[in-house]
Amino acid sequence: MIERVSVVGLGKLGACIAACAASRGMEVVGVDSNRRNVGLINDGQAPVVEPGLVEMIAANRVRLRATQDYSDAIMGSDLTLIVVPTPSDQDGRFSLAYVLDAAKSIGAALASKSDYHIVSVTSTVLPGSTQAAIVPTLERASGKKCGDAFGVCYNPEFIALGDVIRGLLKPDFVLIGESDTRCGGALERWYESFCENQPPVHRMNFVNAELTKIAVNTFVTTKITFANMLAAICEELPGGDIDVVTAALGADARIGRRYLTGALGYGGPCFPRDNQALAYIARALGCQAALAESTDRSNRTLLDRHVTRIKAAIAPQMTVGVLGVAYKPDTNVVEESQGLVIAQRLAQDGRQVVVFDPYANDSARRILNHSVQYAASLNECVRRCEALIVANPCREFRSLKAADIARRRRPLIVFDFWRILEEGFRHCEWIDYHAVGYGEADSARKARISSIWSSEK
Ligand SMILES: NC(=O)c1ccc[n+]([C@@H]2O[C@H](COP(=O)([O-])OP(=O)(O)OC[C@H]3O[C@@H](n4cnc5c(N)ncnc54)[C@H](O)[C@@H]3O)[C@@H](O)[C@H]2O)c1
């Protein structure tokens, strides 16, 4: 049984894996090219923002340390997880530069290790990468054969930032691509002690695992976008209501309720790029990429539609508050965040914008700089604005009360993109409430739908 693990890359995912492994009683050594991350782990602190991580690192310091010395890490462990970035290029392809750098250093350390070792790639890579590039790099650097002195697995995680620790310890399933059954079997057994649940384990060759990883995220982006398309249709139907439609639609066991909301589009460091990567590999292999490409295009077009709607409803001189600039609640990550893009486009249009996010104000500041203002609290943001956009479904935003808005006796335009605000917002005389996915039964909408059927009369 593997009880000593090294984790290469102590970022958003790797730091959490290292802490979780230590919390499950394993001896963990982390490696990072960034000295700051190594120092923070050794000081018992978290190198990234993630709920529960600081506490977990502090509680397991005796079993968790970090180094910049690969040899120290490889000698002191039997399993090495590679969790370094694989940035996307213009075409949607993932770069292997950081993974191969790590593989060279791991291989060099393996050259002087006599015991069997497993190298497992957690970073998201494109189909074909592990066999064509990562295994040969390890073999060249170590002077040893994969399947003999060491084994290689491709073993991605399916987590969402803000929920990484639960996602790691209680996954829906474990995916293992393996060079041979020895390393695949050992990794499967390792997961038995790592996970708090007993997830099904799917073992396969590298290409199937590599494809499954990006296919999962692409399927979810397609589902999100399908619901967003329905929400746009509901808005044009007098009496249309996306919540009523998705509640019934999701009851079909073939479809399911999750990710079927009808709201702002998807963002973040994984969904958009995994979708584009699937389209890239399909095109590169001479296959149809239309579905993935269309999801990506729709995600952008629907955002343009929302921005146009917001601009039309809010007078240019009004101050606009944007609540939620992280791509989702409980994280400070603003990459591809729809809330951030809305704030940015409004500011570019010359609007006064005040943003608030309980986690992500500082991350937003690095991108938006002085083009917007930053509120220190939810109440301050609401107090300063005449129009309010709720851009992610953060728990804190749900605490807003229509009665408090009414008390200030000033009109407020509200765009509640996730429909999380209390019912009172729809009925308060001071609030002009807009939500995604509801079709007003107004005369223009009624006329449009009846004109479609006029020739049938
Ligand atoms: N963050 C997510 O939600 C998520 C989810 C699933 C998969 N992934 C995948 O996991 C991988 C890592 O993502 P992340 O979000 O943790 O990245 P990150 O940028 O937060 O962290 C990566 C870390 O790797 C370190 N690093 C880079 N090169 C290194 C090297 N040669 N040796 C040692 N350390 C090195 C960096 O200093 C950094 O601390 C990516 O392939 C990503 O696609 C991420």
Short mmCIF file of C-alpha atoms and ligand atoms in Angstrom, two decimals:
data_model
loop_
_atom_site.label_atom_id
_atom_site.label_comp_id
_atom_site.label_asym_id
_atom_site.label_seq_id
_atom_site.Cartn_x
_atom_site.Cartn_y
_atom_site.Cartn_z
CA MET A 1 0.00 0.00 0.00
CA ILE A 2 1.34 3.43 -1.00
CA GLU A 3 1.62 5.71 2.02
CA ARG A 4 4.23 8.22 0.86
CA VAL A 5 3.21 10.68 -1.85
CA SER A 6 4.86 13.60 -3.59
CA VAL A 7 2.82 16.32 -5.30
CA VAL A 8 4.53 18.44 -7.97
CA GLY A 9 2.74 21.80 -8.32
CA LEU A 10 1.20 23.30 -5.19
CA GLY A 11 -1.37 25.55 -6.85
CA LYS A 12 -5.17 25.57 -6.77
CA LEU A 13 -5.45 21.83 -7.24
CA GLY A 14 -2.09 20.45 -6.08
CA ALA A 15 -2.09 22.20 -2.69
CA CYS A 16 -5.51 20.72 -1.96
CA ILE A 17 -4.48 17.22 -3.06
CA ALA A 18 -1.39 17.42 -0.84
CA ALA A 19 -3.43 18.60 2.16
CA CYS A 20 -6.14 15.96 1.62
CA ALA A 21 -3.55 13.16 1.35
CA ALA A 22 -1.93 14.33 4.60
CA SER A 23 -5.35 14.49 6.25
CA ARG A 24 -5.87 10.83 5.29
CA GLY A 25 -2.72 9.86 7.22
CA MET A 26 -0.24 9.80 4.31
CA GLU A 27 3.29 11.24 4.38
CA VAL A 28 3.26 14.04 1.80
CA VAL A 29 6.03 16.10 0.26
CA GLY A 30 5.14 18.89 -2.13
CA VAL A 31 7.37 20.38 -4.83
CA ASP A 32 6.90 23.74 -6.48
CA SER A 33 9.08 25.88 -8.71
CA ASN A 34 7.65 28.87 -6.85
CA ARG A 35 9.63 29.30 -3.63
CA ARG A 36 6.78 31.20 -2.00
CA ASN A 37 4.43 28.22 -2.24
CA VAL A 38 7.05 25.92 -0.72
CA GLY A 39 7.64 28.38 2.14
CA LEU A 40 3.94 28.77 2.86
CA ILE A 41 3.34 25.02 3.06
CA ASN A 42 6.34 24.62 5.38
CA ASP A 43 4.95 27.43 7.54
CA GLY A 44 1.61 25.60 7.76
CA GLN A 45 -0.14 28.13 5.52
CA ALA A 46 -2.17 27.81 2.33
CA PRO A 47 -0.61 28.98 -0.96
CA VAL A 48 -4.06 29.44 -2.56
CA VAL A 49 -7.53 30.54 -1.48
CA GLU A 50 -9.84 27.57 -1.07
CA PRO A 51 -12.44 27.00 1.67
CA GLY A 52 -11.15 24.60 4.35
CA LEU A 53 -7.58 24.45 3.01
CA VAL A 54 -5.85 26.60 5.66
CA GLU A 55 -7.40 24.55 8.45
CA MET A 56 -6.51 21.25 6.78
CA ILE A 57 -2.88 22.23 6.23
CA ALA A 58 -2.54 23.50 9.80
CA ALA A 59 -4.08 20.33 11.23
CA ASN A 60 -1.77 18.02 9.28
CA ARG A 61 1.57 19.81 9.40
CA VAL A 62 3.37 16.80 10.86
CA ARG A 63 2.75 14.82 7.67
CA LEU A 64 3.04 17.63 5.12
CA ARG A 65 6.17 19.42 3.96
CA ALA A 66 7.45 21.00 0.75
CA THR A 67 10.77 21.26 -1.05
CA GLN A 68 12.33 22.44 -4.30
CA ASP A 69 14.56 19.38 -4.40
CA TYR A 70 13.02 16.76 -6.71
CA SER A 71 15.44 14.10 -5.53
CA ASP A 72 14.32 14.59 -1.93
CA ALA A 73 10.66 14.31 -3.00
CA ILE A 74 11.07 11.27 -5.24
CA MET A 75 13.24 9.37 -2.74
CA GLY A 76 10.78 10.15 0.02
CA SER A 77 7.71 8.88 -1.83
CA ASP A 78 6.39 5.96 -3.90
CA LEU A 79 3.84 7.92 -5.92
CA THR A 80 4.33 11.32 -7.59
CA LEU A 81 1.38 13.36 -8.83
CA ILE A 82 2.11 16.01 -11.48
CA VAL A 83 -0.29 18.95 -10.98
CA VAL A 84 1.36 21.78 -12.95
CA PRO A 85 -0.32 24.15 -15.42
CA THR A 86 -1.13 23.14 -19.00
CA PRO A 87 -2.05 26.53 -20.49
CA SER A 88 -4.13 26.71 -23.67
CA ASP A 89 -2.90 28.31 -26.87
CA GLN A 90 -4.95 30.26 -29.45
CA ASP A 91 -6.20 27.08 -31.14
CA GLY A 92 -7.40 25.48 -27.90
CA ARG A 93 -4.43 23.10 -27.64
CA PHE A 94 -2.86 22.53 -24.17
CA SER A 95 0.84 23.22 -23.77
CA LEU A 96 2.89 20.42 -22.19
CA ALA A 97 5.86 22.67 -21.40
CA TYR A 98 5.42 22.66 -17.58
CA VAL A 99 4.50 18.96 -17.46
CA LEU A 100 7.58 18.00 -19.47
CA ASP A 101 9.79 20.21 -17.29
CA ALA A 102 8.46 18.40 -14.25
CA ALA A 103 8.81 15.01 -15.99
CA LYS A 104 12.48 15.73 -16.79
CA SER A 105 13.22 16.55 -13.16
CA ILE A 106 11.25 13.55 -11.88
CA GLY A 107 13.01 11.29 -14.42
CA ALA A 108 16.43 12.59 -13.38
CA ALA A 109 15.61 11.77 -9.74
CA LEU A 110 14.27 8.32 -10.70
CA ALA A 111 17.63 7.52 -12.33
CA SER A 112 19.16 6.97 -8.91
CA LYS A 113 16.17 5.32 -7.24
CA SER A 114 16.13 1.55 -7.04
CA ASP A 115 12.56 1.04 -5.76
CA TYR A 116 9.53 0.93 -8.04
CA HIS A 117 7.81 4.32 -8.45
CA ILE A 118 4.52 5.53 -9.95
CA VAL A 119 4.23 8.86 -11.77
CA SER A 120 0.66 10.01 -12.17
CA VAL A 121 -0.32 12.99 -14.32
CA THR A 122 -3.21 14.96 -12.80
CA SER A 123 -2.81 18.01 -15.07
CA THR A 124 -5.33 18.13 -17.90
CA VAL A 125 -3.65 17.01 -21.13
CA LEU A 126 -4.91 16.30 -24.64
CA PRO A 127 -5.46 12.75 -25.94
CA GLY A 128 -2.16 11.23 -27.03
CA SER A 129 0.05 13.43 -24.83
CA THR A 130 0.91 10.91 -22.11
CA GLN A 131 2.03 8.16 -24.48
CA ALA A 132 3.67 10.36 -27.10
CA ALA A 133 5.46 12.91 -24.92
CA ILE A 134 5.32 12.32 -21.15
CA VAL A 135 6.36 8.65 -20.99
CA PRO A 136 9.32 9.14 -23.42
CA THR A 137 10.49 12.18 -21.43
CA LEU A 138 10.47 10.18 -18.19
CA GLU A 139 12.26 7.26 -19.89
CA ARG A 140 14.95 9.49 -21.41
CA ALA A 141 15.59 11.41 -18.20
CA SER A 142 15.67 8.30 -15.99
CA GLY A 143 17.36 5.93 -18.44
CA LYS A 144 14.71 3.38 -17.36
CA LYS A 145 11.71 1.73 -19.02
CA CYS A 146 8.12 2.56 -18.19
CA GLY A 147 6.34 -0.61 -17.06
CA ASP A 148 9.53 -1.92 -15.52
CA ALA A 149 11.26 0.41 -13.02
CA PHE A 150 8.32 2.79 -12.91
CA GLY A 151 4.70 3.01 -14.04
CA VAL A 152 2.76 5.97 -15.41
CA CYS A 153 -0.91 6.86 -14.92
CA TYR A 154 -3.08 9.66 -16.24
CA ASN A 155 -5.41 10.46 -13.38
CA PRO A 156 -7.26 13.79 -13.61
CA GLU A 157 -9.59 15.12 -10.91
CA PHE A 158 -13.11 16.46 -11.44
CA ILE A 159 -13.35 19.28 -8.95
CA ALA A 160 -14.90 22.73 -8.85
CA LEU A 161 -12.99 25.56 -7.20
CA GLY A 162 -14.65 26.57 -3.94
CA ASP A 163 -15.53 22.91 -3.36
CA VAL A 164 -12.18 21.24 -4.07
CA ILE A 165 -11.70 19.43 -0.77
CA ARG A 166 -15.11 17.76 -0.83
CA GLY A 167 -14.66 17.06 -4.56
CA LEU A 168 -11.33 15.31 -3.95
CA LEU A 169 -12.36 13.29 -0.91
CA LYS A 170 -15.81 12.33 -2.20
CA PRO A 171 -15.56 12.12 -5.99
CA ASP A 172 -18.37 10.74 -8.17
CA PHE A 173 -15.81 8.44 -9.77
CA VAL A 174 -12.08 7.94 -10.17
CA LEU A 175 -10.55 7.92 -13.66
CA ILE A 176 -7.27 6.08 -14.23
CA GLY A 177 -5.44 5.76 -17.51
CA GLU A 178 -2.55 3.31 -17.01
CA SER A 179 0.64 2.19 -18.71
CA ASP A 180 0.14 -1.27 -17.19
CA THR A 181 -2.00 -3.05 -14.61
CA ARG A 182 0.65 -2.94 -11.89
CA CYS A 183 0.62 0.87 -11.56
CA GLY A 184 -3.13 1.17 -12.32
CA GLY A 185 -3.95 -1.37 -9.61
CA ALA A 186 -1.66 0.32 -7.09
CA LEU A 187 -3.25 3.71 -7.80
CA GLU A 188 -6.75 2.22 -7.45
CA ARG A 189 -5.79 0.84 -4.03
CA TRP A 190 -4.30 4.21 -3.08
CA TYR A 191 -7.65 5.84 -3.82
CA GLU A 192 -9.35 3.39 -1.43
CA SER A 193 -7.52 5.08 1.44
CA PHE A 194 -7.55 8.58 -0.06
CA CYS A 195 -11.33 8.84 -0.66
CA GLU A 196 -13.88 9.09 2.12
CA ASN A 197 -16.52 7.46 -0.06
CA GLN A 198 -16.15 4.38 -2.22
CA PRO A 199 -16.32 5.83 -5.72
CA PRO A 200 -16.44 3.60 -8.79
CA VAL A 201 -13.02 3.41 -10.41
CA HIS A 202 -12.70 3.40 -14.19
CA ARG A 203 -9.39 2.05 -15.45
CA MET A 204 -8.40 2.23 -19.08
CA ASN A 205 -5.59 3.14 -21.47
CA PHE A 206 -4.20 6.68 -21.67
CA VAL A 207 -6.13 8.00 -24.68
CA ASN A 208 -9.52 6.96 -23.34
CA ALA A 209 -8.81 8.59 -19.97
CA GLU A 210 -7.47 11.75 -21.64
CA LEU A 211 -10.58 11.98 -23.81
CA THR A 212 -12.96 11.23 -20.91
CA LYS A 213 -11.50 14.09 -18.86
CA ILE A 214 -12.22 16.81 -21.44
CA ALA A 215 -15.46 15.12 -22.51
CA VAL A 216 -16.92 15.41 -18.98
CA ASN A 217 -16.37 19.16 -18.86
CA THR A 218 -17.51 19.65 -22.44
CA PHE A 219 -20.72 17.72 -21.76
CA VAL A 220 -21.42 19.94 -18.73
CA THR A 221 -20.78 23.12 -20.74
CA THR A 222 -23.20 21.86 -23.37
CA LYS A 223 -25.83 21.19 -20.71
CA ILE A 224 -25.36 24.64 -19.13
CA THR A 225 -25.62 26.29 -22.53
CA PHE A 226 -28.71 24.27 -23.45
CA ALA A 227 -30.47 25.59 -20.34
CA ASN A 228 -29.28 29.12 -21.12
CA MET A 229 -30.69 28.81 -24.62
CA LEU A 230 -34.04 27.71 -23.14
CA ALA A 231 -33.94 30.66 -20.74
CA ALA A 232 -33.52 33.05 -23.69
CA ILE A 233 -36.50 31.42 -25.42
CA CYS A 234 -38.58 31.66 -22.21
CA GLU A 235 -37.88 35.39 -22.09
CA GLU A 236 -39.57 35.85 -25.46
CA LEU A 237 -42.61 33.72 -24.60
CA PRO A 238 -45.39 35.53 -22.72
CA GLY A 239 -45.63 33.58 -19.44
CA GLY A 240 -42.39 31.65 -20.12
CA ASP A 241 -40.60 30.54 -16.93
CA ILE A 242 -37.23 28.77 -17.10
CA ASP A 243 -37.51 27.40 -13.55
CA VAL A 244 -40.77 25.65 -14.34
CA VAL A 245 -39.34 24.20 -17.55
CA THR A 246 -36.02 22.99 -16.08
CA ALA A 247 -37.67 21.50 -12.98
CA ALA A 248 -39.74 19.26 -15.24
CA LEU A 249 -36.99 18.69 -17.79
CA GLY A 250 -34.49 17.69 -15.11
CA ALA A 251 -36.95 15.15 -13.69
CA ASP A 252 -36.28 13.03 -16.75
CA ALA A 253 -33.68 10.53 -15.55
CA ARG A 254 -31.83 10.79 -18.87
CA ILE A 255 -31.30 14.51 -18.31
CA GLY A 256 -31.03 15.26 -14.55
CA ARG A 257 -31.39 18.54 -12.69
CA ARG A 258 -27.76 19.58 -12.14
CA TYR A 259 -26.25 22.37 -14.27
CA LEU A 260 -29.68 22.97 -15.79
CA THR A 261 -30.38 26.40 -14.37
CA GLY A 262 -30.66 28.94 -17.16
CA ALA A 263 -28.55 31.89 -15.98
CA LEU A 264 -25.27 33.52 -16.96
CA GLY A 265 -22.93 31.33 -18.98
CA TYR A 266 -20.01 29.24 -17.77
CA GLY A 267 -16.50 30.53 -17.10
CA GLY A 268 -13.46 29.68 -14.99
CA PRO A 269 -10.12 28.03 -15.67
CA CYS A 270 -11.50 24.66 -16.92
CA PHE A 271 -14.91 24.69 -18.65
CA PRO A 272 -14.19 27.12 -21.52
CA ARG A 273 -10.78 25.73 -22.31
CA ASP A 274 -11.68 22.04 -22.01
CA ASN A 275 -14.55 22.65 -24.42
CA GLN A 276 -12.19 24.39 -26.87
CA ALA A 277 -9.62 21.60 -26.43
CA LEU A 278 -12.17 18.93 -27.37
CA ALA A 279 -13.03 20.95 -30.48
CA TYR A 280 -9.31 21.28 -31.25
CA ILE A 281 -8.57 17.56 -30.99
CA ALA A 282 -11.68 16.69 -33.02
CA ARG A 283 -10.57 19.05 -35.82
CA ALA A 284 -6.98 17.82 -35.64
CA LEU A 285 -8.23 14.25 -36.09
CA GLY A 286 -10.47 15.24 -39.02
CA CYS A 287 -13.69 14.77 -36.99
CA GLN A 288 -16.72 17.05 -36.51
CA ALA A 289 -16.23 19.65 -33.80
CA ALA A 290 -19.51 21.48 -34.47
CA LEU A 291 -21.20 20.71 -31.15
CA ALA A 292 -18.30 21.89 -28.96
CA GLU A 293 -17.70 24.92 -31.19
CA SER A 294 -21.34 25.89 -31.11
CA THR A 295 -21.46 25.63 -27.29
CA ASP A 296 -18.48 27.95 -27.04
CA ARG A 297 -20.00 30.41 -29.52
CA SER A 298 -23.41 30.37 -27.79
CA ASN A 299 -21.78 31.00 -24.41
CA ARG A 300 -20.24 34.20 -25.80
CA THR A 301 -23.31 35.29 -27.78
CA LEU A 302 -25.61 34.91 -24.78
CA LEU A 303 -23.26 37.09 -22.74
CA ASP A 304 -23.33 39.77 -25.47
CA ARG A 305 -27.13 39.61 -25.33
CA HIS A 306 -27.14 40.14 -21.54
CA VAL A 307 -24.75 43.09 -21.78
CA THR A 308 -26.92 44.72 -24.46
CA ARG A 309 -29.99 44.21 -22.27
CA ILE A 310 -28.29 45.70 -19.22
CA LYS A 311 -27.10 48.75 -21.16
CA ALA A 312 -30.57 49.33 -22.58
CA ALA A 313 -32.23 49.18 -19.16
CA ILE A 314 -29.74 51.28 -17.21
CA ALA A 315 -29.35 55.00 -17.97
CA PRO A 316 -25.72 55.99 -18.75
CA GLN A 317 -25.35 58.28 -15.69
CA MET A 318 -26.43 55.60 -13.19
CA THR A 319 -23.91 53.87 -10.94
CA VAL A 320 -24.02 50.12 -11.51
CA GLY A 321 -23.11 47.60 -8.81
CA VAL A 322 -21.83 44.21 -9.94
CA LEU A 323 -22.10 41.53 -7.26
CA GLY A 324 -19.89 38.51 -7.95
CA VAL A 325 -16.81 38.95 -10.12
CA ALA A 326 -15.37 35.49 -9.42
CA TYR A 327 -16.48 32.95 -12.02
CA LYS A 328 -18.41 31.15 -9.28
CA PRO A 329 -19.05 31.58 -5.54
CA ASP A 330 -16.42 30.75 -2.88
CA THR A 331 -13.35 31.32 -5.02
CA ASN A 332 -11.13 34.28 -5.87
CA VAL A 333 -10.59 33.08 -9.44
CA VAL A 334 -11.82 35.57 -12.05
CA GLU A 335 -10.56 33.80 -15.17
CA GLU A 336 -13.27 33.89 -17.88
CA SER A 337 -15.74 35.18 -15.29
CA GLN A 338 -18.97 36.46 -16.81
CA GLY A 339 -19.49 38.92 -13.92
CA LEU A 340 -16.01 40.36 -14.49
CA VAL A 341 -16.65 40.73 -18.23
CA ILE A 342 -19.96 42.51 -17.56
CA ALA A 343 -18.23 44.96 -15.19
CA GLN A 344 -15.43 45.46 -17.73
CA ARG A 345 -17.79 46.10 -20.68
CA LEU A 346 -19.90 48.55 -18.68
CA ALA A 347 -16.76 50.42 -17.61
CA GLN A 348 -15.53 50.49 -21.22
CA ASP A 349 -18.90 52.01 -22.12
CA GLY A 350 -18.15 54.89 -19.73
CA ARG A 351 -20.42 53.66 -16.91
CA GLN A 352 -19.67 54.16 -13.21
CA VAL A 353 -19.21 50.63 -11.87
CA VAL A 354 -18.78 49.43 -8.29
CA VAL A 355 -17.95 45.75 -7.82
CA PHE A 356 -18.16 43.54 -4.77
CA ASP A 357 -17.15 39.92 -4.28
CA PRO A 358 -16.45 38.45 -0.83
CA TYR A 359 -13.40 36.57 -2.20
CA ALA A 360 -12.42 38.13 -5.50
CA ASN A 361 -12.15 41.93 -5.15
CA ASP A 362 -8.33 41.74 -5.18
CA SER A 363 -8.21 39.40 -8.19
CA ALA A 364 -10.62 41.71 -10.05
CA ARG A 365 -8.46 44.72 -9.18
CA ARG A 366 -5.49 43.13 -10.96
CA ILE A 367 -7.50 43.10 -14.20
CA LEU A 368 -9.93 46.01 -13.95
CA ASN A 369 -7.52 48.35 -12.09
CA HIS A 370 -9.03 51.82 -11.73
CA SER A 371 -11.70 51.36 -14.41
CA VAL A 372 -14.17 50.39 -11.66
CA GLN A 373 -14.50 51.01 -7.94
CA TYR A 374 -14.45 48.33 -5.26
CA ALA A 375 -16.90 48.11 -2.38
CA ALA A 376 -15.67 46.63 0.88
CA SER A 377 -19.02 45.02 1.68
CA LEU A 378 -22.28 43.95 0.13
CA ASN A 379 -24.16 46.75 1.87
CA GLU A 380 -21.69 49.38 0.70
CA CYS A 381 -22.03 48.20 -2.89
CA VAL A 382 -25.83 48.29 -2.76
CA ARG A 383 -25.82 51.67 -1.00
CA ARG A 384 -23.66 53.25 -3.71
CA CYS A 385 -25.57 52.06 -6.76
CA GLU A 386 -28.75 52.81 -8.67
CA ALA A 387 -28.65 49.55 -10.60
CA LEU A 388 -27.50 46.18 -9.32
CA ILE A 389 -26.35 43.09 -11.20
CA VAL A 390 -26.20 39.77 -9.36
CA ALA A 391 -23.66 37.88 -11.44
CA ASN A 392 -23.02 34.77 -9.38
CA PRO A 393 -25.15 32.82 -6.91
CA CYS A 394 -23.07 33.58 -3.81
CA ARG A 395 -24.84 32.75 -0.52
CA GLU A 396 -24.15 36.20 0.90
CA PHE A 397 -26.04 37.93 -1.91
CA ARG A 398 -29.17 35.93 -1.03
CA SER A 399 -29.32 37.82 2.27
CA LEU A 400 -30.38 41.05 0.52
CA LYS A 401 -33.84 42.20 1.62
CA ALA A 402 -36.33 44.06 -0.58
CA ALA A 403 -37.60 45.84 2.55
CA ASP A 404 -34.14 47.39 3.05
CA ILE A 405 -34.16 48.67 -0.53
CA ALA A 406 -37.67 50.09 -0.04
CA ARG A 407 -36.55 51.85 3.14
CA ARG A 408 -33.96 53.92 1.29
CA ARG A 409 -36.78 55.31 -0.93
CA ARG A 410 -34.65 55.46 -4.07
CA PRO A 411 -35.41 53.43 -7.21
CA LEU A 412 -33.11 50.48 -7.92
CA ILE A 413 -32.86 48.46 -11.14
CA VAL A 414 -31.95 44.85 -10.38
CA PHE A 415 -30.70 42.14 -12.75
CA ASP A 416 -30.92 38.91 -10.78
CA PHE A 417 -29.19 36.57 -13.22
CA TRP A 418 -29.40 33.51 -10.95
CA ARG A 419 -32.85 34.32 -9.53
CA ILE A 420 -31.52 34.06 -5.98
CA LEU A 421 -33.10 37.17 -4.46
CA GLU A 422 -36.15 36.83 -2.26
CA GLU A 423 -39.63 37.07 -3.78
CA GLY A 424 -40.08 40.60 -2.38
CA PHE A 425 -37.71 41.95 -5.05
CA ARG A 426 -40.31 41.19 -7.74
CA HIS A 427 -43.06 43.14 -6.00
CA CYS A 428 -41.32 46.08 -4.34
CA GLU A 429 -42.45 49.42 -5.78
CA TRP A 430 -38.90 50.83 -5.59
CA ILE A 431 -37.36 47.95 -7.53
CA ASP A 432 -37.38 47.45 -11.30
CA TYR A 433 -36.63 43.71 -11.23
CA HIS A 434 -35.24 41.74 -14.18
CA ALA A 435 -34.39 38.05 -14.15
CA VAL A 436 -33.09 35.73 -16.82
CA GLY A 437 -35.65 33.29 -18.15
CA TYR A 438 -39.01 34.96 -17.46
CA GLY A 439 -41.22 36.10 -20.33
CA GLU A 440 -43.37 39.10 -19.46
CA ALA A 441 -46.91 38.73 -20.77
CA ASP A 442 -46.69 42.15 -22.44
CA SER A 443 -48.39 43.20 -25.64
CA ALA A 444 -45.22 43.07 -27.79
CA ARG A 445 -44.49 39.48 -26.82
CA LYS A 446 -48.12 38.46 -27.23
CA ALA A 447 -48.24 40.06 -30.68
CA ARG A 448 -45.02 38.34 -31.77
CA ILE A 449 -46.12 34.85 -30.76
CA SER A 450 -49.58 35.26 -32.23
CA SER A 451 -48.07 36.52 -35.53
CA ILE A 452 -46.22 33.19 -35.84
CA TRP A 453 -49.57 31.41 -35.86
CA SER A 454 -51.64 33.99 -37.73
CA SER A 455 -51.55 32.03 -41.00
CA GLU A 456 -53.07 29.00 -39.22
CA LYS A 457 -56.21 30.82 -38.18
N1 LIG B 1 -7.96 24.51 -10.90
C1 LIG B 1 -8.90 23.68 -11.30
O1 LIG B 1 -10.11 23.89 -11.06
C2 LIG B 1 -8.53 22.42 -12.03
C3 LIG B 1 -9.48 21.40 -12.13
C4 LIG B 1 -9.15 20.25 -12.84
C5 LIG B 1 -7.92 20.16 -13.46
N2 LIG B 1 -7.02 21.17 -13.35
C6 LIG B 1 -5.73 21.02 -14.04
O2 LIG B 1 -4.71 20.87 -13.07
C7 LIG B 1 -3.51 21.48 -13.56
C8 LIG B 1 -3.02 22.47 -12.51
O3 LIG B 1 -4.03 23.46 -12.34
P1 LIG B 1 -4.01 24.49 -11.13
O4 LIG B 1 -5.28 25.24 -11.25
O5 LIG B 1 -3.69 23.81 -9.85
O6 LIG B 1 -2.77 25.41 -11.57
P2 LIG B 1 -2.06 26.55 -10.72
O7 LIG B 1 -1.50 27.50 -11.71
O8 LIG B 1 -2.98 27.05 -9.65
O9 LIG B 1 -0.86 25.78 -9.97
C9 LIG B 1 0.19 25.17 -10.64
C10 LIG B 1 1.42 25.15 -9.75
O10 LIG B 1 2.46 24.44 -10.44
C11 LIG B 1 3.70 25.10 -10.16
N3 LIG B 1 4.67 24.68 -11.20
C12 LIG B 1 4.72 25.04 -12.49
N4 LIG B 1 5.71 24.39 -13.12
C13 LIG B 1 6.29 23.61 -12.20
C14 LIG B 1 7.38 22.69 -12.23
N5 LIG B 1 8.04 22.41 -13.37
N6 LIG B 1 7.73 22.08 -11.09
C15 LIG B 1 7.07 22.33 -9.95
N7 LIG B 1 6.03 23.17 -9.85
C16 LIG B 1 5.65 23.79 -10.97
C17 LIG B 1 3.33 26.56 -10.16
O11 LIG B 1 4.29 27.33 -9.47
C18 LIG B 1 1.98 26.53 -9.45
O12 LIG B 1 2.11 26.67 -8.05
C19 LIG B 1 -3.86 22.10 -14.90
O13 LIG B 1 -3.53 21.20 -15.93
C20 LIG B 1 -5.35 22.25 -14.83
O14 LIG B 1 -5.97 22.23 -16.10
C21 LIG B 1 -7.29 22.29 -12.64
#
